[in-house]
mmCIF file of C-alpha atoms and ligand atoms in Angstrom:
data_model
loop_
_atom_site.group_PDB
_atom_site.id
_atom_site.type_symbol
_atom_site.label_atom_id
_atom_site.label_comp_id
_atom_site.label_asym_id
_atom_site.label_seq_id
_atom_site.Cartn_x
_atom_site.Cartn_y
_atom_site.Cartn_z
ATOM 1 C CA UNK A 11 118.255 95.737 88.762
ATOM 2 C CA UNK A 12 119.184 97.899 85.803
ATOM 3 C CA UNK A 13 119.945 101.358 87.207
ATOM 4 C CA UNK A 14 120.344 100.619 90.910
ATOM 5 C CA UNK A 15 122.998 98.237 92.141
ATOM 6 C CA UNK A 16 122.891 96.651 95.582
ATOM 7 C CA UNK A 17 125.686 94.661 97.176
ATOM 8 C CA UNK A 18 125.772 93.474 100.771
ATOM 9 C CA UNK A 19 128.345 91.869 103.049
ATOM 10 C CA UNK A 20 128.144 90.565 106.585
ATOM 11 C CA UNK A 21 127.817 87.376 108.597
ATOM 12 C CA UNK A 22 124.982 86.839 111.066
ATOM 13 C CA UNK A 23 127.345 86.872 114.070
ATOM 14 C CA UNK A 24 130.092 88.914 112.434
ATOM 15 C CA UNK A 25 130.718 92.525 113.408
ATOM 16 C CA UNK A 26 128.367 94.180 110.937
ATOM 17 C CA UNK A 27 126.023 94.163 107.999
ATOM 18 C CA UNK A 28 126.865 96.576 105.221
ATOM 19 C CA UNK A 29 124.913 97.504 102.100
ATOM 20 C CA UNK A 30 126.331 99.452 99.183
ATOM 21 C CA UNK A 31 123.610 100.982 97.030
ATOM 22 C CA UNK A 32 124.586 102.859 93.899
ATOM 23 C CA UNK A 33 122.447 104.680 91.346
ATOM 24 C CA UNK A 34 120.411 106.870 93.715
ATOM 25 C CA UNK A 35 120.266 110.379 92.227
ATOM 26 C CA UNK A 36 121.785 113.376 93.972
ATOM 27 C CA UNK A 37 119.487 115.747 95.815
ATOM 28 C CA UNK A 38 117.319 113.293 97.768
ATOM 29 C CA UNK A 39 116.931 114.402 101.405
ATOM 30 C CA UNK A 40 117.729 111.373 103.580
ATOM 31 C CA UNK A 41 118.043 110.856 107.333
ATOM 32 C CA UNK A 42 119.327 107.831 109.231
ATOM 33 C CA UNK A 43 116.031 107.910 111.196
ATOM 34 C CA UNK A 44 114.101 107.068 107.997
ATOM 35 C CA UNK A 45 116.139 103.894 107.615
ATOM 36 C CA UNK A 46 116.010 103.090 111.350
ATOM 37 C CA UNK A 47 112.233 103.150 111.235
ATOM 38 C CA UNK A 48 112.179 100.186 108.842
ATOM 39 C CA UNK A 49 115.044 98.428 110.609
ATOM 40 C CA UNK A 50 112.964 98.598 113.789
ATOM 41 C CA UNK A 51 109.861 97.307 111.995
ATOM 42 C CA UNK A 52 111.893 94.360 110.687
ATOM 43 C CA UNK A 53 112.979 93.418 114.198
ATOM 44 C CA UNK A 54 109.489 93.354 115.678
ATOM 45 C CA UNK A 55 106.859 90.660 115.416
ATOM 46 C CA UNK A 56 105.258 88.078 117.634
ATOM 47 C CA UNK A 57 107.072 84.776 117.125
ATOM 48 C CA UNK A 58 110.595 86.200 116.886
ATOM 49 C CA UNK A 59 113.352 84.526 118.912
ATOM 50 C CA UNK A 60 115.863 85.761 121.482
ATOM 51 C CA UNK A 61 118.254 87.393 119.003
ATOM 52 C CA UNK A 62 116.072 90.453 118.597
ATOM 53 C CA UNK A 63 116.381 91.218 122.301
ATOM 54 C CA UNK A 64 120.127 91.587 121.750
ATOM 55 C CA UNK A 65 120.054 93.648 118.567
ATOM 56 C CA UNK A 66 118.967 97.276 118.238
ATOM 57 C CA UNK A 67 119.482 97.796 114.551
ATOM 58 C CA UNK A 68 120.546 101.338 113.694
ATOM 59 C CA UNK A 69 122.104 102.476 110.442
ATOM 60 C CA UNK A 70 125.141 104.679 110.071
ATOM 61 C CA UNK A 71 125.558 106.400 106.720
ATOM 62 C CA UNK A 72 129.201 105.931 105.804
ATOM 63 C CA UNK A 73 129.139 107.342 102.266
ATOM 64 C CA UNK A 74 126.851 108.934 99.704
ATOM 65 C CA UNK A 75 124.957 111.301 102.035
ATOM 66 C CA UNK A 76 126.286 114.707 103.060
ATOM 67 C CA UNK A 77 124.443 117.177 105.254
ATOM 68 C CA UNK A 78 121.232 115.169 104.997
ATOM 69 C CA UNK A 79 121.151 114.931 101.185
ATOM 70 C CA UNK A 80 122.325 112.224 98.756
ATOM 71 C CA UNK A 81 125.290 113.166 96.561
ATOM 72 C CA UNK A 82 124.785 110.678 93.697
ATOM 73 C CA UNK A 83 127.758 108.633 94.964
ATOM 74 C CA UNK A 84 127.233 105.049 96.203
ATOM 75 C CA UNK A 85 125.627 104.916 99.623
ATOM 76 C CA UNK A 86 127.309 102.771 102.275
ATOM 77 C CA UNK A 87 124.812 101.735 104.951
ATOM 78 C CA UNK A 88 126.323 100.113 108.014
ATOM 79 C CA UNK A 89 124.485 98.278 110.802
ATOM 80 C CA UNK A 90 126.380 96.731 113.705
ATOM 81 C CA UNK A 91 125.630 93.228 115.008
ATOM 82 C CA UNK A 92 125.586 93.655 118.769
ATOM 83 C CA UNK A 93 125.553 89.871 119.195
ATOM 84 C CA UNK A 94 129.053 89.744 117.665
ATOM 85 C CA UNK A 95 130.483 90.473 121.114
ATOM 86 C CA UNK A 96 129.276 86.983 122.151
ATOM 87 C CA UNK A 97 130.814 85.323 119.094
ATOM 88 C CA UNK A 98 134.188 86.970 118.653
ATOM 89 C CA UNK A 99 136.138 83.724 119.337
ATOM 90 C CA UNK A 100 134.217 81.898 116.605
ATOM 91 C CA UNK A 101 133.887 84.726 114.111
ATOM 92 C CA UNK A 102 137.283 86.462 114.117
ATOM 93 C CA UNK A 103 139.047 86.828 110.760
ATOM 94 C CA UNK A 104 142.586 86.160 112.090
ATOM 95 C CA UNK A 105 143.995 82.608 111.779
ATOM 96 C CA UNK A 106 143.606 80.502 114.918
ATOM 97 C CA UNK A 107 145.286 77.316 116.123
ATOM 98 C CA UNK A 108 142.347 76.668 118.461
ATOM 99 C CA UNK A 109 139.582 74.418 117.078
ATOM 100 C CA UNK A 110 136.223 76.159 116.629
ATOM 101 C CA UNK A 111 134.448 75.760 119.974
ATOM 102 C CA UNK A 112 131.085 75.023 118.361
ATOM 103 C CA UNK A 113 131.347 73.487 114.877
ATOM 104 C CA UNK A 114 128.100 72.604 113.123
ATOM 105 C CA UNK A 115 128.287 69.173 111.498
ATOM 106 C CA UNK A 116 124.625 68.141 111.387
ATOM 107 C CA UNK A 117 122.836 70.091 108.627
ATOM 108 C CA UNK A 118 119.252 71.279 109.087
ATOM 109 C CA UNK A 119 116.810 69.880 106.509
ATOM 110 C CA UNK A 120 115.410 72.780 104.479
ATOM 111 C CA UNK A 121 118.403 75.016 105.232
ATOM 112 C CA UNK A 122 121.375 75.922 103.020
ATOM 113 C CA UNK A 123 123.687 73.928 105.368
ATOM 114 C CA UNK A 124 124.138 70.644 103.445
ATOM 115 C CA UNK A 125 124.310 71.920 99.855
ATOM 116 C CA UNK A 126 126.485 74.823 100.990
ATOM 117 C CA UNK A 127 128.971 72.437 102.627
ATOM 118 C CA UNK A 128 129.101 70.373 99.436
ATOM 119 C CA UNK A 129 129.415 73.437 97.205
ATOM 120 C CA UNK A 130 132.268 75.154 99.075
ATOM 121 C CA UNK A 131 133.933 72.117 100.645
ATOM 122 C CA UNK A 132 133.339 73.175 104.260
ATOM 123 C CA UNK A 133 133.643 70.797 107.225
ATOM 124 C CA UNK A 134 131.693 73.231 109.444
ATOM 125 C CA UNK A 135 128.233 74.388 108.365
ATOM 126 C CA UNK A 136 128.837 77.625 110.287
ATOM 127 C CA UNK A 137 130.712 78.815 107.209
ATOM 128 C CA UNK A 138 127.419 78.404 105.321
ATOM 129 C CA UNK A 139 124.831 79.452 107.863
ATOM 130 C CA UNK A 140 126.525 82.666 108.899
ATOM 131 C CA UNK A 141 125.994 84.116 105.452
ATOM 132 C CA UNK A 142 122.806 82.287 104.433
ATOM 133 C CA UNK A 143 121.117 83.540 107.632
ATOM 134 C CA UNK A 144 118.206 85.928 107.195
ATOM 135 C CA UNK A 145 120.233 88.420 109.220
ATOM 136 C CA UNK A 146 121.416 89.614 105.799
ATOM 137 C CA UNK A 147 117.954 91.062 105.173
ATOM 138 C CA UNK A 148 119.045 93.980 107.399
ATOM 139 C CA UNK A 149 120.993 95.237 104.375
ATOM 140 C CA UNK A 150 118.036 94.840 102.055
ATOM 141 C CA UNK A 151 115.728 96.699 104.424
ATOM 142 C CA UNK A 152 118.244 99.526 104.818
ATOM 143 C CA UNK A 153 118.635 99.882 101.040
ATOM 144 C CA UNK A 154 114.867 99.499 100.585
ATOM 145 C CA UNK A 155 114.245 102.398 102.967
ATOM 146 C CA UNK A 156 116.357 104.595 100.677
ATOM 147 C CA UNK A 157 114.350 103.356 97.669
ATOM 148 C CA UNK A 158 111.133 104.150 99.556
ATOM 149 C CA UNK A 159 112.346 107.709 100.212
ATOM 150 C CA UNK A 160 113.013 108.119 96.484
ATOM 151 C CA UNK A 161 109.592 106.685 95.595
ATOM 152 C CA UNK A 162 107.880 108.984 98.123
ATOM 153 C CA UNK A 163 109.441 111.973 96.397
ATOM 154 C CA UNK A 164 108.007 110.633 93.098
ATOM 155 C CA UNK A 165 104.556 110.357 94.719
ATOM 156 C CA UNK A 166 104.438 106.570 95.236
ATOM 157 C CA UNK A 167 103.553 104.790 98.495
ATOM 158 C CA UNK A 168 104.441 101.249 99.620
ATOM 159 C CA UNK A 169 102.985 99.214 102.463
ATOM 160 C CA UNK A 170 102.826 95.549 103.415
ATOM 161 C CA UNK A 171 100.716 93.376 105.642
ATOM 162 C CA UNK A 172 100.546 89.769 106.772
ATOM 163 C CA UNK A 173 97.660 87.796 105.288
ATOM 164 C CA UNK A 174 98.299 84.319 106.750
ATOM 165 C CA UNK A 175 100.392 82.614 109.430
ATOM 166 C CA UNK A 176 100.467 78.894 110.091
ATOM 167 C CA UNK A 177 97.461 78.246 107.858
ATOM 168 C CA UNK A 178 95.219 80.876 109.495
ATOM 169 C CA UNK A 179 94.303 83.349 106.755
ATOM 170 C CA UNK A 180 92.901 86.868 106.921
ATOM 171 C CA UNK A 181 89.858 86.441 104.704
ATOM 172 C CA UNK A 182 88.488 89.941 105.235
ATOM 173 C CA UNK A 183 87.804 91.124 101.672
ATOM 174 C CA UNK A 184 89.592 94.177 100.304
ATOM 175 C CA UNK A 185 89.110 96.254 97.151
ATOM 176 C CA UNK A 186 92.254 95.696 95.079
ATOM 177 C CA UNK A 187 91.719 99.116 93.485
ATOM 178 C CA UNK A 188 91.704 100.879 96.828
ATOM 179 C CA UNK A 189 94.734 100.651 99.116
ATOM 180 C CA UNK A 190 92.770 102.558 101.723
ATOM 181 C CA UNK A 191 90.335 99.644 102.004
ATOM 182 C CA UNK A 192 93.048 98.321 104.338
ATOM 183 C CA UNK A 193 93.552 99.908 107.754
ATOM 184 C CA UNK A 194 97.325 100.453 107.541
ATOM 185 C CA UNK A 195 97.424 102.063 110.984
ATOM 186 C CA UNK A 196 95.996 98.864 112.411
ATOM 187 C CA UNK A 197 98.624 96.855 110.494
ATOM 188 C CA UNK A 198 101.409 98.957 112.024
ATOM 189 C CA UNK A 199 99.899 98.713 115.492
ATOM 190 C CA UNK A 200 99.746 94.905 115.229
ATOM 191 C CA UNK A 201 102.802 92.880 116.246
ATOM 192 C CA UNK A 202 101.565 90.308 113.727
ATOM 193 C CA UNK A 203 101.274 92.832 110.876
ATOM 194 C CA UNK A 204 97.589 91.925 110.527
ATOM 195 C CA UNK A 205 94.848 94.282 109.331
ATOM 196 C CA UNK A 206 92.120 92.290 111.103
ATOM 197 C CA UNK A 207 92.492 92.561 114.901
ATOM 198 C CA UNK A 208 89.830 89.870 115.338
ATOM 199 C CA UNK A 209 92.303 87.280 114.064
ATOM 200 C CA UNK A 210 95.168 88.061 116.417
ATOM 201 C CA UNK A 211 94.210 85.840 119.309
ATOM 202 C CA UNK A 212 93.906 82.757 117.122
ATOM 203 C CA UNK A 213 97.190 83.415 115.348
ATOM 204 C CA UNK A 214 98.998 84.051 118.628
ATOM 205 C CA UNK A 215 97.630 80.794 120.025
ATOM 206 C CA UNK A 216 98.834 78.958 116.902
ATOM 207 C CA UNK A 217 102.343 80.426 117.338
ATOM 208 C CA UNK A 218 102.402 79.595 121.074
ATOM 209 C CA UNK A 219 101.332 76.036 120.287
ATOM 210 C CA UNK A 220 104.113 75.681 117.677
ATOM 211 C CA UNK A 221 106.673 77.124 120.102
ATOM 212 C CA UNK A 222 105.561 74.689 122.812
ATOM 213 C CA UNK A 223 106.242 71.690 120.595
ATOM 214 C CA UNK A 224 109.403 73.182 119.075
ATOM 215 C CA UNK A 225 108.309 73.606 115.463
ATOM 216 C CA UNK A 226 108.259 76.579 113.103
ATOM 217 C CA UNK A 227 105.513 78.108 110.930
ATOM 218 C CA UNK A 228 105.253 79.858 107.568
ATOM 219 C CA UNK A 229 102.774 82.295 106.130
ATOM 220 C CA UNK A 230 101.887 84.785 103.418
ATOM 221 C CA UNK A 231 102.520 88.514 103.203
ATOM 222 C CA UNK A 232 101.098 91.050 100.765
ATOM 223 C CA UNK A 233 102.771 94.197 99.465
ATOM 224 C CA UNK A 234 100.954 97.165 97.959
ATOM 225 C CA UNK A 235 102.389 100.061 95.963
ATOM 226 C CA UNK A 236 100.105 102.835 94.777
ATOM 227 C CA UNK A 237 100.038 106.148 92.950
ATOM 228 C CA UNK A 238 102.365 104.526 90.457
ATOM 229 C CA UNK A 239 102.795 105.868 86.969
ATOM 230 C CA UNK A 240 101.689 103.536 84.165
ATOM 231 C CA UNK A 241 104.297 102.079 81.826
ATOM 232 C CA UNK A 242 107.049 101.121 84.298
ATOM 233 C CA UNK A 243 108.805 97.963 83.154
ATOM 234 C CA UNK A 244 108.168 96.840 79.590
ATOM 235 C CA UNK A 245 106.840 94.235 77.205
ATOM 236 C CA UNK A 246 109.491 94.476 74.484
ATOM 237 C CA UNK A 247 112.116 92.194 75.999
ATOM 238 C CA UNK A 248 111.912 89.487 78.639
ATOM 239 C CA UNK A 249 114.363 91.357 80.862
ATOM 240 C CA UNK A 250 112.098 94.419 81.081
ATOM 241 C CA UNK A 251 108.997 92.621 82.335
ATOM 242 C CA UNK A 252 108.225 93.943 85.781
ATOM 243 C CA UNK A 253 106.379 90.804 86.930
ATOM 244 C CA UNK A 254 109.597 88.838 86.473
ATOM 245 C CA UNK A 255 111.726 91.494 88.158
ATOM 246 C CA UNK A 256 109.406 91.738 91.162
ATOM 247 C CA UNK A 257 108.935 87.976 91.352
ATOM 248 C CA UNK A 258 112.681 87.374 91.246
ATOM 249 C CA UNK A 259 113.342 89.964 93.958
ATOM 250 C CA UNK A 260 110.678 88.525 96.259
ATOM 251 C CA UNK A 261 111.735 84.921 95.642
ATOM 252 C CA UNK A 262 115.265 85.997 96.551
ATOM 253 C CA UNK A 263 114.147 86.598 100.143
ATOM 254 C CA UNK A 264 115.166 83.612 102.294
ATOM 255 C CA UNK A 265 112.278 81.126 102.749
ATOM 256 C CA UNK A 266 110.018 82.719 100.103
ATOM 257 C CA UNK A 267 108.708 79.944 97.850
ATOM 258 C CA UNK A 268 105.927 81.475 95.770
ATOM 259 C CA UNK A 269 104.671 84.806 94.442
ATOM 260 C CA UNK A 270 101.287 85.824 93.034
ATOM 261 C CA UNK A 271 99.880 89.097 91.724
ATOM 262 C CA UNK A 272 96.358 90.532 92.105
ATOM 263 C CA UNK A 273 93.775 87.746 92.009
ATOM 264 C CA UNK A 274 96.724 85.348 92.059
ATOM 265 C CA UNK A 275 96.819 81.670 91.184
ATOM 266 C CA UNK A 276 92.992 81.574 91.164
ATOM 267 C CA UNK A 277 93.024 83.162 87.672
ATOM 268 C CA UNK A 278 94.317 79.899 86.203
ATOM 269 C CA UNK A 279 90.980 78.221 86.932
ATOM 270 C CA UNK A 280 88.709 81.073 85.777
ATOM 271 C CA UNK A 281 87.617 82.218 82.311
ATOM 272 C CA UNK A 282 89.003 85.360 80.685
ATOM 273 C CA UNK A 283 85.873 87.427 81.242
ATOM 274 C CA UNK A 284 86.156 86.689 84.960
ATOM 275 C CA UNK A 285 89.816 87.606 85.103
ATOM 276 C CA UNK A 286 90.630 90.625 82.943
ATOM 277 C CA UNK A 287 89.837 94.110 84.126
ATOM 278 C CA UNK A 288 87.419 95.765 81.673
ATOM 279 C CA UNK A 289 88.062 99.387 80.664
ATOM 280 C CA UNK A 290 85.413 102.107 80.817
ATOM 281 C CA UNK A 291 85.330 105.779 79.847
ATOM 282 C CA UNK A 292 85.284 108.052 82.856
ATOM 283 C CA UNK A 293 83.320 111.267 83.228
ATOM 284 C CA UNK A 294 86.273 113.523 82.342
ATOM 285 C CA UNK A 295 87.305 111.953 79.047
ATOM 286 C CA UNK A 296 89.715 109.433 80.534
ATOM 287 C CA UNK A 297 89.797 105.706 81.164
ATOM 288 C CA UNK A 298 89.027 103.746 84.302
ATOM 289 C CA UNK A 299 88.820 100.196 85.627
ATOM 290 C CA UNK A 300 86.302 98.860 88.095
ATOM 291 C CA UNK A 301 88.431 95.910 89.162
ATOM 292 C CA UNK A 302 92.125 95.201 89.657
ATOM 293 C CA UNK A 303 92.470 91.441 89.352
ATOM 294 C CA UNK A 304 95.693 91.993 87.404
ATOM 295 C CA UNK A 305 97.211 93.506 90.550
ATOM 296 C CA UNK A 306 98.426 96.594 88.688
ATOM 297 C CA UNK A 307 100.472 94.816 86.004
ATOM 298 C CA UNK A 308 99.571 94.128 82.370
ATOM 299 C CA UNK A 309 102.058 93.110 79.690
ATOM 300 C CA UNK A 310 104.980 93.308 82.095
ATOM 301 C CA UNK A 311 104.211 96.973 82.890
ATOM 302 C CA UNK A 312 102.458 98.924 85.585
ATOM 303 C CA UNK A 313 99.016 100.014 84.416
ATOM 304 C CA UNK A 314 98.469 102.762 86.976
ATOM 305 C CA UNK A 315 96.304 100.628 89.299
ATOM 306 C CA UNK A 316 97.748 99.640 92.681
ATOM 307 C CA UNK A 317 100.419 96.940 92.524
ATOM 308 C CA UNK A 318 99.326 94.054 94.754
ATOM 309 C CA UNK A 319 101.705 91.126 95.185
ATOM 310 C CA UNK A 320 101.719 88.282 97.707
ATOM 311 C CA UNK A 321 104.587 86.019 98.724
ATOM 312 C CA UNK A 322 104.405 82.650 100.472
ATOM 313 C CA UNK A 323 107.034 81.861 103.089
ATOM 314 C CA UNK A 324 107.897 78.326 104.169
ATOM 315 C CA UNK A 325 108.415 77.494 107.870
ATOM 316 C CA UNK A 326 111.916 78.388 109.107
ATOM 317 C CA UNK A 327 114.195 75.297 108.953
ATOM 318 C CA UNK A 328 115.737 75.853 112.405
ATOM 319 C CA UNK A 329 113.533 74.121 114.995
ATOM 320 C CA UNK A 330 113.981 73.370 118.654
ATOM 321 C CA UNK A 331 112.469 69.911 117.944
ATOM 322 C CA UNK A 332 114.824 69.072 115.098
ATOM 323 C CA UNK A 333 114.180 66.707 112.202
ATOM 324 C CA UNK A 334 116.350 63.645 111.540
ATOM 325 C CA UNK A 335 119.578 64.412 109.717
ATOM 326 C CA UNK A 336 123.101 63.000 109.464
ATOM 327 C CA UNK A 337 126.430 64.002 110.948
ATOM 328 C CA UNK A 338 128.527 64.776 107.874
ATOM 329 C CA UNK A 339 131.712 63.539 109.591
ATOM 330 C CA UNK A 340 130.401 60.087 110.484
ATOM 331 C CA UNK A 341 127.391 59.820 108.133
ATOM 332 C CA UNK A 342 125.505 58.454 111.153
ATOM 333 C CA UNK A 343 121.954 59.525 111.934
ATOM 334 C CA UNK A 344 121.696 62.526 114.230
ATOM 335 C CA UNK A 345 119.235 65.244 115.179
ATOM 336 C CA UNK A 346 119.605 68.372 113.061
ATOM 337 C CA UNK A 347 121.594 71.293 114.471
ATOM 338 C CA UNK A 348 119.558 73.382 116.910
ATOM 339 C CA UNK A 349 120.149 77.050 117.130
ATOM 340 C CA UNK A 350 118.079 79.693 118.869
ATOM 341 C CA UNK A 351 115.449 80.559 116.285
ATOM 342 C CA UNK A 352 112.246 82.372 115.436
ATOM 343 C CA UNK A 353 109.002 80.331 115.506
ATOM 344 C CA UNK A 354 107.872 82.416 112.558
ATOM 345 C CA UNK A 355 109.076 85.668 111.002
ATOM 346 C CA UNK A 356 106.290 86.533 108.547
ATOM 347 C CA UNK A 357 105.706 90.077 109.967
ATOM 348 C CA UNK A 358 109.458 90.728 109.530
ATOM 349 C CA UNK A 359 109.522 89.161 106.054
ATOM 350 C CA UNK A 360 106.799 91.560 104.951
ATOM 351 C CA UNK A 361 109.111 94.483 105.805
ATOM 352 C CA UNK A 362 111.817 92.800 103.701
ATOM 353 C CA UNK A 363 109.187 92.339 100.958
ATOM 354 C CA UNK A 364 108.362 96.062 101.040
ATOM 355 C CA UNK A 365 112.077 96.785 100.655
ATOM 356 C CA UNK A 366 112.488 94.482 97.661
ATOM 357 C CA UNK A 367 109.400 95.889 95.923
ATOM 358 C CA UNK A 368 110.626 99.441 96.648
ATOM 359 C CA UNK A 369 114.051 98.684 95.147
ATOM 360 C CA UNK A 370 112.558 97.175 91.984
ATOM 361 C CA UNK A 371 110.083 100.035 91.512
ATOM 362 C CA UNK A 372 112.707 102.716 92.199
ATOM 363 C CA UNK A 373 114.932 100.975 89.662
ATOM 364 C CA UNK A 374 112.097 100.956 87.104
ATOM 365 C CA UNK A 375 111.432 104.686 87.660
ATOM 366 C CA UNK A 376 115.116 105.515 87.215
ATOM 367 C CA UNK A 377 115.296 103.308 84.134
ATOM 368 C CA UNK A 378 112.374 105.188 82.584
ATOM 369 C CA UNK A 379 113.121 108.733 83.737
ATOM 370 C CA UNK A 380 116.864 108.778 84.427
ATOM 371 C CA UNK A 381 118.366 111.714 86.252
ATOM 372 C CA UNK A 382 121.688 112.344 87.926
ATOM 373 C CA UNK A 383 119.786 114.774 90.116
ATOM 374 C CA UNK A 384 116.330 114.164 91.588
ATOM 375 C CA UNK A 385 114.862 117.312 89.963
ATOM 376 C CA UNK A 386 115.775 115.850 86.546
ATOM 377 C CA UNK A 387 113.896 112.645 87.371
ATOM 378 C CA UNK A 388 110.888 114.657 88.571
ATOM 379 C CA UNK A 389 110.910 116.841 85.460
ATOM 380 C CA UNK A 390 111.013 113.799 83.153
ATOM 381 C CA UNK A 391 108.151 112.182 85.090
ATOM 382 C CA UNK A 392 106.069 115.366 84.822
ATOM 383 C CA UNK A 393 106.730 115.615 81.088
ATOM 384 C CA UNK A 394 105.568 111.993 80.681
ATOM 385 C CA UNK A 395 102.459 112.555 82.822
ATOM 386 C CA UNK A 396 101.405 115.522 80.687
ATOM 387 C CA UNK A 397 101.961 113.563 77.471
ATOM 388 C CA UNK A 398 99.917 110.572 78.650
ATOM 389 C CA UNK A 399 97.179 112.684 80.260
ATOM 390 C CA UNK A 400 96.726 114.713 77.100
ATOM 391 C CA UNK A 401 95.328 111.551 75.471
ATOM 392 C CA UNK A 402 93.292 110.645 78.555
ATOM 393 C CA UNK A 403 95.344 107.494 79.145
ATOM 394 C CA UNK A 404 96.586 108.174 82.685
ATOM 395 C CA UNK A 405 94.249 105.735 84.452
ATOM 396 C CA UNK A 406 91.976 106.886 87.225
ATOM 397 C CA UNK A 407 90.300 104.458 89.534
HETATM 398 C C1 EPS B 520 118.595 82.877 111.589
HETATM 399 C C2 EPS B 520 118.730 82.464 112.909
HETATM 400 C C3 EPS B 520 118.453 83.375 114.041
HETATM 401 C C4 EPS B 520 117.529 84.473 113.577
HETATM 402 C C5 EPS B 520 118.201 85.118 112.376
HETATM 403 C C6 EPS B 520 118.097 84.201 111.212
HETATM 404 O O1 EPS B 520 119.614 84.044 114.473
HETATM 405 P P1 EPS B 520 120.456 83.541 115.702
HETATM 406 O O2 EPS B 520 121.044 82.260 115.230
HETATM 407 O O3 EPS B 520 121.497 84.598 115.959
HETATM 408 O O4 EPS B 520 119.496 83.399 116.838
HETATM 409 O O5 EPS B 520 117.239 85.387 114.583
HETATM 410 O O6 EPS B 520 117.630 86.339 112.039
HETATM 411 C C7 EPS B 520 118.275 87.441 112.443
HETATM 412 C C8 EPS B 520 119.378 87.440 113.165
HETATM 413 C C9 EPS B 520 117.628 88.661 112.049
HETATM 414 O O7 EPS B 520 118.081 89.726 112.481
HETATM 415 O O8 EPS B 520 116.639 88.568 111.300
HETATM 416 C C10 EPS B 520 118.959 81.969 110.501
HETATM 417 O O9 EPS B 520 119.556 80.927 110.758
HETATM 418 O O10 EPS B 520 118.638 82.285 109.321
#
């Protein structure tokens, strides 16, 4: 990110997760409840494991917000790990003569365990897994909720949904130009994050079946952002390109292995006339598109159409029926470490995806419009809108 900076610290069973987000302008009204809403959404989802019954993620603003308004100083967002109480002997920071009661010496295939042990010279994979755990996404969701609040004040909306779990895909067609062709209330009501209620029974059965045999599942989630101004990001240098910035942020979510925009990978097999979104004059002297296969991005910039991006998530490496592995102490064959785990966490990952997209878009707005104080950002955006609209180039769909 270029204007926003996000740092996080925290171990999965340590006392807390903390995010430090700097670069948010002063003057943004912000309540802990706004962040808690997304923290709660991240915890829900059919297929989650026992940990979420222990946690009740709630943020405490420790810095950067005074009397309900941001001050322009770095925000410190703290979330306690309630499960730490059960792990204090293992996770304390003071030196101990006692051996760790539960060292992890058999790495899980697909997890950071083995390469992390090699990289840092650990004898116990707990030193890897505590930090590589997706628990860290609490910090991203908390920071993303702040970015969403900033985007809302700039007129932009973000929402995400699940489009596939365990190979069962939601094939209900949507108009990529129209975010309201998706029933977002239904998505929020669904503990699978699905827009098509007809699919829920099958997906639930697939998850139950996987749980019964002790394996995990992956899936695909889709994030939308709309009412975006055109021209965020840039074509002039490789670092400005928004596709790369969004793709990098989404691929940085644990277990995410692929990202596609708009019509996605299918464009590689089609001809140009089938892929690019033709431009037409509209009735009020402006320009419009009838399709949005580009998913809202052309030339590394937003084009004013909804941003539509999908991310593919691999199955979680922790399984109750573990794969073959080796004990790193003896090099003998052993079953991979088993730890309480989620069968799948795609509905939660989509909330993390919303957060990452929100952070990248908020960063791109601040890069383009600046502003120590929110009113400055809004004034610069309004000036830009008038300039672009004067030439009829603010796209309407
Ligand atoms: C995770 C293992 C599980 C997940 C965890 C990610 O945790 P535990 O070992 O405590 O049961 O629940 O995700 C979260 C804690 C969370 O809040 O998302 C892992 O190994 O990555």
